[in-house]
């Protein structure tokens, strides 16, 4: 690898009390790739993403993002995070939510307005900008959350189950959009428990019960296990343990 | 600063979006004050007034017309009965001017007596001559309605209660809806979050407190001897302690209902200790609990200002203590947020 990895996890373990939720995970994410974290519900994906985002700290092991040890407030400025649950202010309109987060990232005036228009256009919500968020459908809220995470043009984008509750057509559109964002040089980490979505990642990590069971490109993983689908590959790696 | 301002703007927008809560915070206190005013300044009480033997029958007639129970007594007997609270007041003629002696210890009764006497005399004296009489009190003092006495405590209580609850619930929602975590994934510093809340709520509660105090003083005629600015200062500080305490305790609640459960634990006891009730009969150690209660200081200061007309010197200690509480809780909040993000 010519470049230093954009995100590097080294022997990361996370415990909540006595319960070990993530155990000895080491992996690298390279600049400009879409990296998938694939695993069933409860596998520890959210926990890993939150540690990368700097919200949580690893119990042991280290995480570096953009060559800085996390958590680090300056690096957090360069990360876009979309939480698994839509963290939006329901009483406020979409526009007001965007304005709020934009100001937190230091965007103001004309630039702020431009970014808001851009991201809302991207997720196809321009017409619903002035609606209070509590009137939004589940899918619309997901898209708004995505738009918010893109506001400050982050170098690293962390998306925790971005396509849950979104219909197939829009899901397709979002993946196409992610691909375009990636081509602009953004590094994207996406968690998902939907196996066929994993195909769209450059590389992915399979996670079960907090442990990393395989890392590689979708094709590599399929070839290695002689499987037709990612799902079969996942079952193979899971069963082989 | 821009980040703090973003939070402030957001909080204020949320306030004005949620009309019901807005109304609750402003109209509910006014409504309760109005009720209190009606109950405690009501005129249902029928006073017993004694008059001297020489009093003309027409006076007795008028007093009776305005709901008094009238007795004719000699001055000596009347004084004795006044002491024993068998009668509420004694009226005699002193060189042509009526002279009224009130028992005086219950403001409700005083008010009833004076109302009756005033109405009766007004009908007796020709319009052109101004109405004159002398009033003396055996106990207590004039101008003192029960409502005036605990009105300031009520104002302080309402501000504290509603701000505590609303701030606690909004911060709780921030936590349970995931927006707190979302905020902590941004470069926002912990103190910026707390500061944003303080300024946002501070602006709002200043408005709230001004309206409540204005309503009490101008509409309900609550006693107001001192400066309105001091009243605002005290209510603002009370609101700040309530806000920071509410935020702090919201960490120990998992939903709105559990936030409500703090009311009997945290808010109600303060009412008992803040001077609404006489604590002289309470055990010493129990009484000393009031030292740790913010409302004690707020209520004390408000009374100094509104009832006694005192200024800065008398309220300075209360101001410092309240400020101390608010700052302490603020720091604890910033520390408590560490639970969600170490940085
Ligand atoms: N704050 C927490 N305290 C205790 N256990 C937790 C906490 N957060 C997550 N867990 C546990 O960690 C495990 C992994 O959770 P999570 O990372 O959310 O999984 P995923 O996102 O893959 O569905 C689950 O068993 C969950 O119950
Ligand atoms: Mg998850």
PDB file of N, CA, C and O in Angstrom, chain A residues 52-114:
ATOM      1  N   UNK A  52     -14.694   4.879  16.118  1.00  0.00           N
ATOM      2  CA  UNK A  52     -13.978   5.582  15.040  1.00  0.00           C
ATOM      3  C   UNK A  52     -14.374   7.063  15.037  1.00  0.00           C
ATOM      4  O   UNK A  52     -13.546   7.950  14.844  1.00  0.00           O
ATOM      5  N   UNK A  53     -15.657   7.317  15.298  1.00  0.00           N
ATOM      6  CA  UNK A  53     -16.147   8.700  15.282  1.00  0.00           C
ATOM      7  C   UNK A  53     -15.621   9.519  16.452  1.00  0.00           C
ATOM      8  O   UNK A  53     -15.726  10.746  16.446  1.00  0.00           O
ATOM      9  N   UNK A  54     -15.096   8.842  17.468  1.00  0.00           N
ATOM     10  CA  UNK A  54     -14.560   9.571  18.621  1.00  0.00           C
ATOM     11  C   UNK A  54     -15.569   9.815  19.719  1.00  0.00           C
ATOM     12  O   UNK A  54     -15.288  10.529  20.673  1.00  0.00           O
ATOM     13  N   UNK A  55     -16.755   9.232  19.582  1.00  0.00           N
ATOM     14  CA  UNK A  55     -17.758   9.406  20.637  1.00  0.00           C
ATOM     15  C   UNK A  55     -17.423   8.476  21.797  1.00  0.00           C
ATOM     16  O   UNK A  55     -17.472   8.856  22.959  1.00  0.00           O
ATOM     17  N   UNK A  56     -17.099   7.239  21.454  1.00  0.00           N
ATOM     18  CA  UNK A  56     -16.714   6.256  22.462  1.00  0.00           C
ATOM     19  C   UNK A  56     -15.211   6.030  22.397  1.00  0.00           C
ATOM     20  O   UNK A  56     -14.587   6.276  21.367  1.00  0.00           O
ATOM     21  N   UNK A  57     -14.679   5.545  23.505  1.00  0.00           N
ATOM     22  CA  UNK A  57     -13.261   5.216  23.513  1.00  0.00           C
ATOM     23  C   UNK A  57     -13.095   3.711  23.642  1.00  0.00           C
ATOM     24  O   UNK A  57     -13.874   3.055  24.337  1.00  0.00           O
ATOM     25  N   UNK A  58     -12.073   3.175  23.008  1.00  0.00           N
ATOM     26  CA  UNK A  58     -11.805   1.747  23.119  1.00  0.00           C
ATOM     27  C   UNK A  58     -11.314   1.434  24.533  1.00  0.00           C
ATOM     28  O   UNK A  58     -10.626   2.246  25.144  1.00  0.00           O
ATOM     29  N   UNK A  59     -11.712   0.268  25.020  1.00  0.00           N
ATOM     30  CA  UNK A  59     -11.224  -0.141  26.332  1.00  0.00           C
ATOM     31  C   UNK A  59      -9.724  -0.421  26.253  1.00  0.00           C
ATOM     32  O   UNK A  59      -8.954  -0.042  27.124  1.00  0.00           O
ATOM     33  N   UNK A  60      -9.330  -1.108  25.177  1.00  0.00           N
ATOM     34  CA  UNK A  60      -7.897  -1.237  24.908  1.00  0.00           C
ATOM     35  C   UNK A  60      -7.676  -1.236  23.401  1.00  0.00           C
ATOM     36  O   UNK A  60      -8.609  -1.411  22.635  1.00  0.00           O
ATOM     37  N   UNK A  61      -6.443  -1.036  22.992  1.00  0.00           N
ATOM     38  CA  UNK A  61      -6.157  -0.889  21.571  1.00  0.00           C
ATOM     39  C   UNK A  61      -6.242   0.557  21.160  1.00  0.00           C
ATOM     40  O   UNK A  61      -6.664   1.406  21.939  1.00  0.00           O
ATOM     41  N   UNK A  62      -5.810   0.847  19.925  1.00  0.00           N
ATOM     42  CA  UNK A  62      -5.820   2.241  19.481  1.00  0.00           C
ATOM     43  C   UNK A  62      -6.519   2.378  18.135  1.00  0.00           C
ATOM     44  O   UNK A  62      -6.551   1.452  17.320  1.00  0.00           O
ATOM     45  N   UNK A  63      -7.057   3.570  17.918  1.00  0.00           N
ATOM     46  CA  UNK A  63      -7.685   3.899  16.644  1.00  0.00           C
ATOM     47  C   UNK A  63      -7.054   5.179  16.127  1.00  0.00           C
ATOM     48  O   UNK A  63      -6.966   6.173  16.860  1.00  0.00           O
ATOM     49  N   UNK A  64      -6.580   5.146  14.888  1.00  0.00           N
ATOM     50  CA  UNK A  64      -6.077   6.361  14.260  1.00  0.00           C
ATOM     51  C   UNK A  64      -6.976   6.720  13.095  1.00  0.00           C
ATOM     52  O   UNK A  64      -7.320   5.864  12.284  1.00  0.00           O
ATOM     53  N   UNK A  65      -7.368   7.987  13.041  1.00  0.00           N
ATOM     54  CA  UNK A  65      -8.110   8.482  11.885  1.00  0.00           C
ATOM     55  C   UNK A  65      -7.324   9.672  11.343  1.00  0.00           C
ATOM     56  O   UNK A  65      -6.977  10.579  12.109  1.00  0.00           O
ATOM     57  N   UNK A  66      -7.047   9.654  10.035  1.00  0.00           N
ATOM     58  CA  UNK A  66      -6.263  10.715   9.394  1.00  0.00           C
ATOM     59  C   UNK A  66      -4.970  10.995  10.175  1.00  0.00           C
ATOM     60  O   UNK A  66      -4.631  12.143  10.450  1.00  0.00           O
ATOM     61  N   UNK A  67      -4.354   9.897  10.587  1.00  0.00           N
ATOM     62  CA  UNK A  67      -3.068   9.944  11.294  1.00  0.00           C
ATOM     63  C   UNK A  67      -3.103  10.552  12.695  1.00  0.00           C
ATOM     64  O   UNK A  67      -2.068  10.862  13.254  1.00  0.00           O
ATOM     65  N   UNK A  68      -4.286  10.729  13.236  1.00  0.00           N
ATOM     66  CA  UNK A  68      -4.377  11.226  14.615  1.00  0.00           C
ATOM     67  C   UNK A  68      -5.051  10.172  15.469  1.00  0.00           C
ATOM     68  O   UNK A  68      -6.012   9.538  15.044  1.00  0.00           O
ATOM     69  N   UNK A  69      -4.545  10.048  16.680  1.00  0.00           N
ATOM     70  CA  UNK A  69      -5.147   9.075  17.594  1.00  0.00           C
ATOM     71  C   UNK A  69      -6.499   9.606  18.066  1.00  0.00           C
ATOM     72  O   UNK A  69      -6.618  10.757  18.462  1.00  0.00           O
ATOM     73  N   UNK A  70      -7.507   8.752  17.973  1.00  0.00           N
ATOM     74  CA  UNK A  70      -8.850   9.163  18.399  1.00  0.00           C
ATOM     75  C   UNK A  70      -9.030   8.872  19.884  1.00  0.00           C
ATOM     76  O   UNK A  70      -8.416   7.962  20.411  1.00  0.00           O
ATOM     77  N   UNK A  71      -9.896   9.606  20.572  1.00  0.00           N
ATOM     78  CA  UNK A  71     -10.687  10.723  20.062  1.00  0.00           C
ATOM     79  C   UNK A  71      -9.889  12.028  19.987  1.00  0.00           C
ATOM     80  O   UNK A  71      -9.016  12.253  20.800  1.00  0.00           O
ATOM     81  N   UNK A  72     -10.239  12.836  18.999  1.00  0.00           N
ATOM     82  CA  UNK A  72      -9.536  14.104  18.776  1.00  0.00           C
ATOM     83  C   UNK A  72     -10.506  15.094  18.143  1.00  0.00           C
ATOM     84  O   UNK A  72     -11.054  14.850  17.073  1.00  0.00           O
ATOM     85  N   UNK A  73     -10.724  16.201  18.843  1.00  0.00           N
ATOM     86  CA  UNK A  73     -11.748  17.149  18.393  1.00  0.00           C
ATOM     87  C   UNK A  73     -11.457  17.721  17.003  1.00  0.00           C
ATOM     88  O   UNK A  73     -12.363  17.972  16.226  1.00  0.00           O
ATOM     89  N   UNK A  74     -10.153  17.906  16.683  1.00  0.00           N
ATOM     90  CA  UNK A  74      -9.842  18.478  15.372  1.00  0.00           C
ATOM     91  C   UNK A  74     -10.159  17.497  14.257  1.00  0.00           C
ATOM     92  O   UNK A  74     -10.614  17.888  13.187  1.00  0.00           O
ATOM     93  N   UNK A  75      -9.885  16.231  14.517  1.00  0.00           N
ATOM     94  CA  UNK A  75     -10.208  15.233  13.502  1.00  0.00           C
ATOM     95  C   UNK A  75     -11.727  15.103  13.359  1.00  0.00           C
ATOM     96  O   UNK A  75     -12.254  14.923  12.264  1.00  0.00           O
ATOM     97  N   UNK A  76     -12.422  15.232  14.490  1.00  0.00           N
ATOM     98  CA  UNK A  76     -13.888  15.101  14.435  1.00  0.00           C
ATOM     99  C   UNK A  76     -14.517  16.134  13.504  1.00  0.00           C
ATOM    100  O   UNK A  76     -15.578  15.914  12.943  1.00  0.00           O
ATOM    101  N   UNK A  77     -13.855  17.263  13.351  1.00  0.00           N
ATOM    102  CA  UNK A  77     -14.328  18.273  12.423  1.00  0.00           C
ATOM    103  C   UNK A  77     -14.304  17.784  10.975  1.00  0.00           C
ATOM    104  O   UNK A  77     -15.011  18.299  10.128  1.00  0.00           O
ATOM    105  N   UNK A  78     -13.425  16.805  10.722  1.00  0.00           N
ATOM    106  CA  UNK A  78     -13.260  16.326   9.342  1.00  0.00           C
ATOM    107  C   UNK A  78     -14.010  15.023   9.092  1.00  0.00           C
ATOM    108  O   UNK A  78     -13.847  14.397   8.051  1.00  0.00           O
ATOM    109  N   UNK A  79     -14.800  14.613  10.112  1.00  0.00           N
ATOM    110  CA  UNK A  79     -15.575  13.377   9.973  1.00  0.00           C
ATOM    111  C   UNK A  79     -17.056  13.722   9.852  1.00  0.00           C
ATOM    112  O   UNK A  79     -17.544  14.619  10.536  1.00  0.00           O
ATOM    113  N   UNK A  80     -17.750  13.026   8.985  1.00  0.00           N
ATOM    114  CA  UNK A  80     -19.202  13.135   8.935  1.00  0.00           C
ATOM    115  C   UNK A  80     -19.790  11.862   9.516  1.00  0.00           C
ATOM    116  O   UNK A  80     -19.335  10.778   9.186  1.00  0.00           O
ATOM    117  N   UNK A  81     -20.748  12.002  10.398  1.00  0.00           N
ATOM    118  CA  UNK A  81     -21.276  10.828  11.079  1.00  0.00           C
ATOM    119  C   UNK A  81     -22.779  10.787  10.926  1.00  0.00           C
ATOM    120  O   UNK A  81     -23.481  11.771  11.147  1.00  0.00           O
ATOM    121  N   UNK A  82     -23.271   9.635  10.532  1.00  0.00           N
ATOM    122  CA  UNK A  82     -24.723   9.458  10.471  1.00  0.00           C
ATOM    123  C   UNK A  82     -25.053   8.311  11.400  1.00  0.00           C
ATOM    124  O   UNK A  82     -24.630   7.173  11.188  1.00  0.00           O
ATOM    125  N   UNK A  83     -25.778   8.635  12.474  1.00  0.00           N
ATOM    126  CA  UNK A  83     -26.062   7.644  13.505  1.00  0.00           C
ATOM    127  C   UNK A  83     -27.117   6.661  13.032  1.00  0.00           C
ATOM    128  O   UNK A  83     -27.857   6.918  12.085  1.00  0.00           O
ATOM    129  N   UNK A  84     -27.156   5.523  13.719  1.00  0.00           N
ATOM    130  CA  UNK A  84     -28.135   4.505  13.348  1.00  0.00           C
ATOM    131  C   UNK A  84     -29.557   4.998  13.580  1.00  0.00           C
ATOM    132  O   UNK A  84     -30.457   4.754  12.788  1.00  0.00           O
ATOM    133  N   UNK A  85     -29.762   5.720  14.703  1.00  0.00           N
ATOM    134  CA  UNK A  85     -31.087   6.296  14.925  1.00  0.00           C
ATOM    135  C   UNK A  85     -31.037   7.739  14.430  1.00  0.00           C
ATOM    136  O   UNK A  85     -30.028   8.415  14.562  1.00  0.00           O
ATOM    137  N   UNK A  86     -32.152   8.183  13.857  1.00  0.00           N
ATOM    138  CA  UNK A  86     -32.156   9.533  13.302  1.00  0.00           C
ATOM    139  C   UNK A  86     -32.128  10.546  14.416  1.00  0.00           C
ATOM    140  O   UNK A  86     -33.099  10.714  15.143  1.00  0.00           O
ATOM    141  N   UNK A  87     -31.011  11.199  14.570  1.00  0.00           N
ATOM    142  CA  UNK A  87     -30.890  12.187  15.636  1.00  0.00           C
ATOM    143  C   UNK A  87     -31.272  13.544  15.086  1.00  0.00           C
ATOM    144  O   UNK A  87     -30.430  14.322  14.671  1.00  0.00           O
ATOM    145  N   UNK A  88     -32.577  13.798  15.059  1.00  0.00           N
ATOM    146  CA  UNK A  88     -33.070  15.051  14.490  1.00  0.00           C
ATOM    147  C   UNK A  88     -33.994  15.718  15.489  1.00  0.00           C
ATOM    148  O   UNK A  88     -34.537  15.064  16.374  1.00  0.00           O
ATOM    149  N   UNK A  89     -34.155  17.034  15.336  1.00  0.00           N
ATOM    150  CA  UNK A  89     -35.086  17.757  16.202  1.00  0.00           C
ATOM    151  C   UNK A  89     -36.437  17.822  15.508  1.00  0.00           C
ATOM    152  O   UNK A  89     -36.619  18.558  14.554  1.00  0.00           O
ATOM    153  N   UNK A  90     -37.377  17.021  16.008  1.00  0.00           N
ATOM    154  CA  UNK A  90     -38.668  16.866  15.355  1.00  0.00           C
ATOM    155  C   UNK A  90     -39.489  18.136  15.243  1.00  0.00           C
ATOM    156  O   UNK A  90     -40.212  18.323  14.271  1.00  0.00           O
ATOM    157  N   UNK A  91     -39.370  19.027  16.224  1.00  0.00           N
ATOM    158  CA  UNK A  91     -40.197  20.240  16.193  1.00  0.00           C
ATOM    159  C   UNK A  91     -39.723  21.196  15.110  1.00  0.00           C
ATOM    160  O   UNK A  91     -40.472  22.045  14.661  1.00  0.00           O
ATOM    161  N   UNK A  92     -38.448  21.070  14.755  1.00  0.00           N
ATOM    162  CA  UNK A  92     -37.888  22.020  13.802  1.00  0.00           C
ATOM    163  C   UNK A  92     -38.067  21.526  12.369  1.00  0.00           C
ATOM    164  O   UNK A  92     -38.224  20.339  12.123  1.00  0.00           O
ATOM    165  N   UNK A  93     -38.006  22.439  11.436  1.00  0.00           N
ATOM    166  CA  UNK A  93     -38.079  22.043  10.042  1.00  0.00           C
ATOM    167  C   UNK A  93     -36.731  21.467   9.621  1.00  0.00           C
ATOM    168  O   UNK A  93     -35.729  21.632  10.309  1.00  0.00           O
ATOM    169  N   UNK A  94     -36.758  20.798   8.475  1.00  0.00           N
ATOM    170  CA  UNK A  94     -35.519  20.229   7.949  1.00  0.00           C
ATOM    171  C   UNK A  94     -34.473  21.320   7.789  1.00  0.00           C
ATOM    172  O   UNK A  94     -33.313  21.152   8.163  1.00  0.00           O
ATOM    173  N   UNK A  95     -34.924  22.452   7.275  1.00  0.00           N
ATOM    174  CA  UNK A  95     -34.003  23.561   7.051  1.00  0.00           C
ATOM    175  C   UNK A  95     -33.359  24.026   8.358  1.00  0.00           C
ATOM    176  O   UNK A  95     -32.157  24.260   8.423  1.00  0.00           O
ATOM    177  N   UNK A  96     -34.173  24.114   9.394  1.00  0.00           N
ATOM    178  CA  UNK A  96     -33.648  24.561  10.691  1.00  0.00           C
ATOM    179  C   UNK A  96     -32.672  23.542  11.276  1.00  0.00           C
ATOM    180  O   UNK A  96     -31.672  23.898  11.904  1.00  0.00           O
ATOM    181  N   UNK A  97     -32.974  22.253  11.077  1.00  0.00           N
ATOM    182  CA  UNK A  97     -32.040  21.223  11.516  1.00  0.00           C
ATOM    183  C   UNK A  97     -30.705  21.364  10.791  1.00  0.00           C
ATOM    184  O   UNK A  97     -29.638  21.299  11.403  1.00  0.00           O
ATOM    185  N   UNK A  98     -30.778  21.575   9.498  1.00  0.00           N
ATOM    186  CA  UNK A  98     -29.558  21.727   8.701  1.00  0.00           C
ATOM    187  C   UNK A  98     -28.775  22.962   9.125  1.00  0.00           C
ATOM    188  O   UNK A  98     -27.556  22.922   9.294  1.00  0.00           O
ATOM    189  N   UNK A  99     -29.520  24.045   9.327  1.00  0.00           N
ATOM    190  CA  UNK A  99     -28.889  25.295   9.762  1.00  0.00           C
ATOM    191  C   UNK A  99     -28.137  25.095  11.065  1.00  0.00           C
ATOM    192  O   UNK A  99     -27.016  25.574  11.233  1.00  0.00           O
ATOM    193  N   UNK A 100     -28.794  24.378  11.983  1.00  0.00           N
ATOM    194  CA  UNK A 100     -28.196  24.156  13.291  1.00  0.00           C
ATOM    195  C   UNK A 100     -26.879  23.405  13.162  1.00  0.00           C
ATOM    196  O   UNK A 100     -25.843  23.843  13.665  1.00  0.00           O
ATOM    197  N   UNK A 101     -26.916  22.283  12.466  1.00  0.00           N
ATOM    198  CA  UNK A 101     -25.691  21.493  12.364  1.00  0.00           C
ATOM    199  C   UNK A 101     -24.627  22.221  11.529  1.00  0.00           C
ATOM    200  O   UNK A 101     -23.438  22.133  11.817  1.00  0.00           O
ATOM    201  N   UNK A 102     -25.080  22.951  10.518  1.00  0.00           N
ATOM    202  CA  UNK A 102     -24.118  23.710   9.722  1.00  0.00           C
ATOM    203  C   UNK A 102     -23.370  24.725  10.594  1.00  0.00           C
ATOM    204  O   UNK A 102     -22.155  24.858  10.505  1.00  0.00           O
ATOM    205  N   UNK A 103     -24.121  25.413  11.464  1.00  0.00           N
ATOM    206  CA  UNK A 103     -23.467  26.404  12.332  1.00  0.00           C
ATOM    207  C   UNK A 103     -22.487  25.733  13.280  1.00  0.00           C
ATOM    208  O   UNK A 103     -21.451  26.296  13.620  1.00  0.00           O
ATOM    209  N   UNK A 104     -22.843  24.527  13.728  1.00  0.00           N
ATOM    210  CA  UNK A 104     -21.942  23.831  14.640  1.00  0.00           C
ATOM    211  C   UNK A 104     -20.623  23.520  13.945  1.00  0.00           C
ATOM    212  O   UNK A 104     -19.559  23.549  14.558  1.00  0.00           O
ATOM    213  N   UNK A 105     -20.705  23.245  12.651  1.00  0.00           N
ATOM    214  CA  UNK A 105     -19.465  22.993  11.909  1.00  0.00           C
ATOM    215  C   UNK A 105     -18.838  24.275  11.379  1.00  0.00           C
ATOM    216  O   UNK A 105     -17.914  24.252  10.570  1.00  0.00           O
ATOM    217  N   UNK A 106     -19.385  25.406  11.787  1.00  0.00           N
ATOM    218  CA  UNK A 106     -18.762  26.668  11.434  1.00  0.00           C
ATOM    219  C   UNK A 106     -19.119  27.194  10.049  1.00  0.00           C
ATOM    220  O   UNK A 106     -18.475  28.108   9.552  1.00  0.00           O
ATOM    221  N   UNK A 107     -20.139  26.643   9.433  1.00  0.00           N
ATOM    222  CA  UNK A 107     -20.555  27.167   8.122  1.00  0.00           C
ATOM    223  C   UNK A 107     -21.529  28.306   8.341  1.00  0.00           C
ATOM    224  O   UNK A 107     -22.453  28.202   9.128  1.00  0.00           O
ATOM    225  N   UNK A 108     -21.313  29.412   7.629  1.00  0.00           N
ATOM    226  CA  UNK A 108     -22.250  30.505   7.813  1.00  0.00           C
ATOM    227  C   UNK A 108     -22.551  31.233   6.504  1.00  0.00           C
ATOM    228  O   UNK A 108     -21.902  31.026   5.491  1.00  0.00           O
ATOM    229  N   UNK A 109     -23.564  32.077   6.580  1.00  0.00           N
ATOM    230  CA  UNK A 109     -23.902  32.956   5.472  1.00  0.00           C
ATOM    231  C   UNK A 109     -24.207  32.245   4.167  1.00  0.00           C
ATOM    232  O   UNK A 109     -24.926  31.259   4.127  1.00  0.00           O
ATOM    233  N   UNK A 110     -23.623  32.763   3.111  1.00  0.00           N
ATOM    234  CA  UNK A 110     -23.914  32.279   1.770  1.00  0.00           C
ATOM    235  C   UNK A 110     -23.433  30.838   1.586  1.00  0.00           C
ATOM    236  O   UNK A 110     -24.111  29.996   0.988  1.00  0.00           O
ATOM    237  N   UNK A 111     -22.262  30.594   2.137  1.00  0.00           N
ATOM    238  CA  UNK A 111     -21.677  29.254   2.038  1.00  0.00           C
ATOM    239  C   UNK A 111     -22.611  28.218   2.685  1.00  0.00           C
ATOM    240  O   UNK A 111     -22.847  27.140   2.137  1.00  0.00           O
ATOM    241  N   UNK A 112     -23.160  28.607   3.835  1.00  0.00           N
ATOM    242  CA  UNK A 112     -24.076  27.704   4.539  1.00  0.00           C
ATOM    243  C   UNK A 112     -25.283  27.385   3.655  1.00  0.00           C
ATOM    244  O   UNK A 112     -25.657  26.234   3.469  1.00  0.00           O
ATOM    245  N   UNK A 113     -25.868  28.439   3.111  1.00  0.00           N
ATOM    246  CA  UNK A 113     -27.055  28.284   2.281  1.00  0.00           C
ATOM    247  C   UNK A 113     -26.743  27.367   1.069  1.00  0.00           C
ATOM    248  O   UNK A 113     -27.515  26.487   0.712  1.00  0.00           O
ATOM    249  N   UNK A 114     -25.579  27.590   0.471  1.00  0.00           N
ATOM    250  CA  UNK A 114     -25.180  26.778  -0.686  1.00  0.00           C
ATOM    251  C   UNK A 114     -25.064  25.302  -0.324  1.00  0.00           C
ATOM    252  O   UNK A 114     -25.574  24.434  -1.028  1.00  0.00           O
TER     253      UNK A 114
END
